[in-house]
Coordinates of C-alpha atoms in Angstrom, one line a residue:
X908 CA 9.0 6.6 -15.8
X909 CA 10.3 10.5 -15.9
X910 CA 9.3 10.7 -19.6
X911 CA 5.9 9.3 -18.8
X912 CA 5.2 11.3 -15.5
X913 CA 6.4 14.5 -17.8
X914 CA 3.9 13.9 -20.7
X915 CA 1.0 13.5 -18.7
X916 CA 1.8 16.6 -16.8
X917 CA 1.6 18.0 -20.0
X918 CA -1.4 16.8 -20.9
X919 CA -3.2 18.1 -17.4
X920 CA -1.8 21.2 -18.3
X921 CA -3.7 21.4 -21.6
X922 CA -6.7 19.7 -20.5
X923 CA -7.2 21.4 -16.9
X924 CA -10.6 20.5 -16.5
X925 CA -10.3 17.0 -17.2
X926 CA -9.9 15.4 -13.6
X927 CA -9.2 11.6 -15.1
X928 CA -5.9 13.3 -16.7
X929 CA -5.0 14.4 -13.7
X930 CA -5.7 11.5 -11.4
X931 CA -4.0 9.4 -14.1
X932 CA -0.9 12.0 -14.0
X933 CA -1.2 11.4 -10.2
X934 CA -0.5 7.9 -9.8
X935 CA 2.4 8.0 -12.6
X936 CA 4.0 10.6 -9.7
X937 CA 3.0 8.1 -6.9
X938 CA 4.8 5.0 -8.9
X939 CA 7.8 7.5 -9.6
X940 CA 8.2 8.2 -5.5
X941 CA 7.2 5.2 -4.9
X942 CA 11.2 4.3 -6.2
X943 CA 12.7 6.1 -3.1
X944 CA 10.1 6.0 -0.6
X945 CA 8.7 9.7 -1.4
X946 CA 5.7 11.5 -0.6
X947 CA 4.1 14.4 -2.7
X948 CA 3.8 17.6 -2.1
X949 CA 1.3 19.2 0.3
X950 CA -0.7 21.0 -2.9
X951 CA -1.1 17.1 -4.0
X952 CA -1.7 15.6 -1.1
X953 CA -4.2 18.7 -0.8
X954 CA -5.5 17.8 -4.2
X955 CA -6.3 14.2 -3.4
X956 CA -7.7 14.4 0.0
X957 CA -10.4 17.1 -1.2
X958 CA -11.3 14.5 -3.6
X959 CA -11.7 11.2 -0.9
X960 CA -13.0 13.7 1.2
X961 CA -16.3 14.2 -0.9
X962 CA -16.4 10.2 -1.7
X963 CA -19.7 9.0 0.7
X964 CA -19.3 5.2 -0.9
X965 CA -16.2 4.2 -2.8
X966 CA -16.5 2.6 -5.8
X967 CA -14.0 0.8 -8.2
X968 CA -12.3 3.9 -9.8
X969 CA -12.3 5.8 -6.2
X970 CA -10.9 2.3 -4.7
X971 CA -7.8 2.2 -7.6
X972 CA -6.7 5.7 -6.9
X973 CA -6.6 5.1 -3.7
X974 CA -4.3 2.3 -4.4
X975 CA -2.3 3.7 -6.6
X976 CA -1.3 7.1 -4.4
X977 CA -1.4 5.8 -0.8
X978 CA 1.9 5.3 -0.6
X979 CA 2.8 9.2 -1.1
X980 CA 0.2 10.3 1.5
X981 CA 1.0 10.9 4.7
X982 CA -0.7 8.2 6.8
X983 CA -2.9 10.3 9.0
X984 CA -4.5 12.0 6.2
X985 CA -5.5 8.4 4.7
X986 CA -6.4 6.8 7.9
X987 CA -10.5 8.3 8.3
X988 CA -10.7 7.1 4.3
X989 CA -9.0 3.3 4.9
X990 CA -11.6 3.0 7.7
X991 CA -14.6 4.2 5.9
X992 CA -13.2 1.3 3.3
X993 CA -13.1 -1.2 5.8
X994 CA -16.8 -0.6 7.4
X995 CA -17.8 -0.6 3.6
X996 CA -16.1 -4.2 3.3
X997 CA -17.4 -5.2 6.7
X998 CA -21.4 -4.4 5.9
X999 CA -21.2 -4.9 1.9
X1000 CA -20.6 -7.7 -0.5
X1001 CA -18.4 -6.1 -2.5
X1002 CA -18.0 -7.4 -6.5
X1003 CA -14.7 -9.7 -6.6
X1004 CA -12.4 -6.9 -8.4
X1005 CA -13.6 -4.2 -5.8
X1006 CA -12.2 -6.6 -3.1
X1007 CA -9.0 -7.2 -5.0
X1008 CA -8.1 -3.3 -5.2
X1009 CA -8.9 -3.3 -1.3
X1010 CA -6.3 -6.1 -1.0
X1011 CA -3.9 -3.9 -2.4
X1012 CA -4.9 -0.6 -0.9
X1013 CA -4.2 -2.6 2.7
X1014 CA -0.9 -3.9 1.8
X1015 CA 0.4 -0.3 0.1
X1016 CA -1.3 1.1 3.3
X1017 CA 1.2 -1.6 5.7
X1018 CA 3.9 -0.7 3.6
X1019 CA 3.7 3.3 4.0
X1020 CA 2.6 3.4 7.5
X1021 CA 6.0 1.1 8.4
X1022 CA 7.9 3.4 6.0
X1023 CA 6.3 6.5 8.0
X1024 CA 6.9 4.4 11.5
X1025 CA 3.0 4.6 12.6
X1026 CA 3.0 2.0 14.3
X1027 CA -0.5 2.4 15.8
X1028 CA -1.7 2.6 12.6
X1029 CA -0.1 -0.4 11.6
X1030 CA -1.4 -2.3 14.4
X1031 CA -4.3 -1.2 13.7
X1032 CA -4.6 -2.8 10.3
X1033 CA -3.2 -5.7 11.0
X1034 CA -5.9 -6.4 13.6
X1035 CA -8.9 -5.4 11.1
X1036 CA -7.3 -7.6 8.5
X1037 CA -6.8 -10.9 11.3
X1038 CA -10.9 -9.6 12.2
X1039 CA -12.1 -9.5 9.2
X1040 CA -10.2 -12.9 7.6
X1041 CA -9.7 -10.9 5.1
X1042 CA -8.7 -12.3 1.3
X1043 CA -7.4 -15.4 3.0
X1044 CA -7.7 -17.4 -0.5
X1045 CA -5.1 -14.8 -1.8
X1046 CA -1.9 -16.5 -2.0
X1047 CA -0.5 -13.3 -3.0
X1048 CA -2.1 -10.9 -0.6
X1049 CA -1.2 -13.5 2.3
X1050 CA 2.4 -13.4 1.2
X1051 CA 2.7 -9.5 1.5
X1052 CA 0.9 -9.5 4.7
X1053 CA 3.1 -12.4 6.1
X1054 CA 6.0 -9.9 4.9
X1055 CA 4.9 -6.8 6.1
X1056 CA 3.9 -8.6 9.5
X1057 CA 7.1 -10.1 9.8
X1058 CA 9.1 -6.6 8.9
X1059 CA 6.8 -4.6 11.7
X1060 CA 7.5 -7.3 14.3
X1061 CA 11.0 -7.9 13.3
X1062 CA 10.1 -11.6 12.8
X1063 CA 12.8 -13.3 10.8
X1064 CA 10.9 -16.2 10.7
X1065 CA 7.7 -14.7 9.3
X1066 CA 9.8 -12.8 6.6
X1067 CA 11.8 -16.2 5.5
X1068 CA 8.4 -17.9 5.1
X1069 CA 7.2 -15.0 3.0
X1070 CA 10.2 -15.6 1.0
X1071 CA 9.8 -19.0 0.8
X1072 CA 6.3 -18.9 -0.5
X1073 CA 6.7 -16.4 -2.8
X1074 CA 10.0 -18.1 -4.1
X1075 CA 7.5 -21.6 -4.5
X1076 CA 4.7 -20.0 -6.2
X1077 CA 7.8 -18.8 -8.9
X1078 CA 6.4 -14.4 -8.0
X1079 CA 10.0 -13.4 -9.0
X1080 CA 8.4 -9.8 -9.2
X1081 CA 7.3 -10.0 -5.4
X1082 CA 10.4 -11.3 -4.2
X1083 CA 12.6 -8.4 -6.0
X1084 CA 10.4 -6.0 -4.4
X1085 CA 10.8 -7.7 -1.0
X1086 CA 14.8 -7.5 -2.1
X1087 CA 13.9 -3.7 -3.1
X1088 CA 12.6 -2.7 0.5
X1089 CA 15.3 -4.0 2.6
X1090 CA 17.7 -2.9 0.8
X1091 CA 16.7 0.9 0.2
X1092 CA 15.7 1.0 4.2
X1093 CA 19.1 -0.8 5.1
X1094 CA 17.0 -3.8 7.1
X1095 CA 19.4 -6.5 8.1
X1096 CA 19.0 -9.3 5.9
X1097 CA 16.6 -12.3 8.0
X1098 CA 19.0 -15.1 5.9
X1099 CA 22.0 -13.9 8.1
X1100 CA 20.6 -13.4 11.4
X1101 CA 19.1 -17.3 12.5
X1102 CA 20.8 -16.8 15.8
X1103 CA 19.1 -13.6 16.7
X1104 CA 15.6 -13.9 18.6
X1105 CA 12.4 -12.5 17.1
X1106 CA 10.5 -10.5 19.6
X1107 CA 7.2 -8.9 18.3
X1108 CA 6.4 -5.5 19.3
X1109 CA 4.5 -4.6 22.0

């Protein structure tokens, strides 16, 4: 992923006017931090917040960018964009795939603004999604949110049924990355603590 993220900063460098190169070089950073948890530098968050900020309707390539840097943004920068998605999903019909790269802009979105402990913003889109009954045919998009609703309430129960969905549909790369995030932020394990009560938050 270092080789890759290298060579396409190379290539921005040579083709400076070429915004795609850049964009693409973007998300290969974004995938890199998203390894540890990082976020980007201010000049790059800079960079791609001057470019959501001139968006008046997203489309599909606005919508994948989105998706694949959120989680190196800090989450009050993103917030005004994820709700100008949201009231576009609310009052649109939006083509199948367009929906799909929403699905995943809301769970990246859970994911950093539990990282970042927002936890209005959190609750915020967890409400919006329960609203909106959003994606409920999506096995895989109700597992994450299951997951990530479990991790912000600290629900054992919710993140053992997560678990146990993912580990019956056979999504061996969902449940390393469920493995992945509680390892690398030290969460207790929800196999070894049965005993303990799970108390939502406030």
């Amino acid at each position: 992923m270092n080789q890759l993220t290298q060579l396409l900063q190379n290539d921005t460098i040579k083709n400076p006017s070429d915004p795609f190169m850049r964009h693409y070089y973007l998300m290969s950073l974004s995938t890199l931090y998203h390894l540890d948890f990082l976020v980007a530098s201010i000049d790059d968050q800079n960079e791609l917040i001057d470019y959501f900020f001139n968006i008046s309707y997203w489309q599909f390539y606005d919508l994948c960018l989105l998706a694949n840097v959120v989680n190196m943004i800090h989450v009050e920068r993103i917030t005004p964009y994820i709700f100008d998605i949201l009231k576009q999903y609310a009052t649109n019909n939006m083509p199948t795939a367009s929906v799909e790269t929403v699905s995943k802009i809301l769970i990246n979105a859970l994911e950093t603004s539990i990282i970042q402990k927002k936890d209005d913003f959190t609750r915020y889109l967890l409400d919006k999604i329960k609203k909106y009954k959003f994606n409920t045919d999506d096995f895989k998009f109700q597992t994450w949110l299951l997951f990530w609703t479990g991790v912000f309430e600290n629900n054992n129960n919710k993140v053992r049924h997560a678990y146990s969905i993912a580990t019956y549909l056979h999504q061996n790369i969902t449940l390393k990355n469920f493995d992945k995030f509680l390892t690398i932020t030290q969460t207790p394990s929800p196999f070894f603590e049965d005993t303990k009560k799970d108390t939502p938050k406030s």
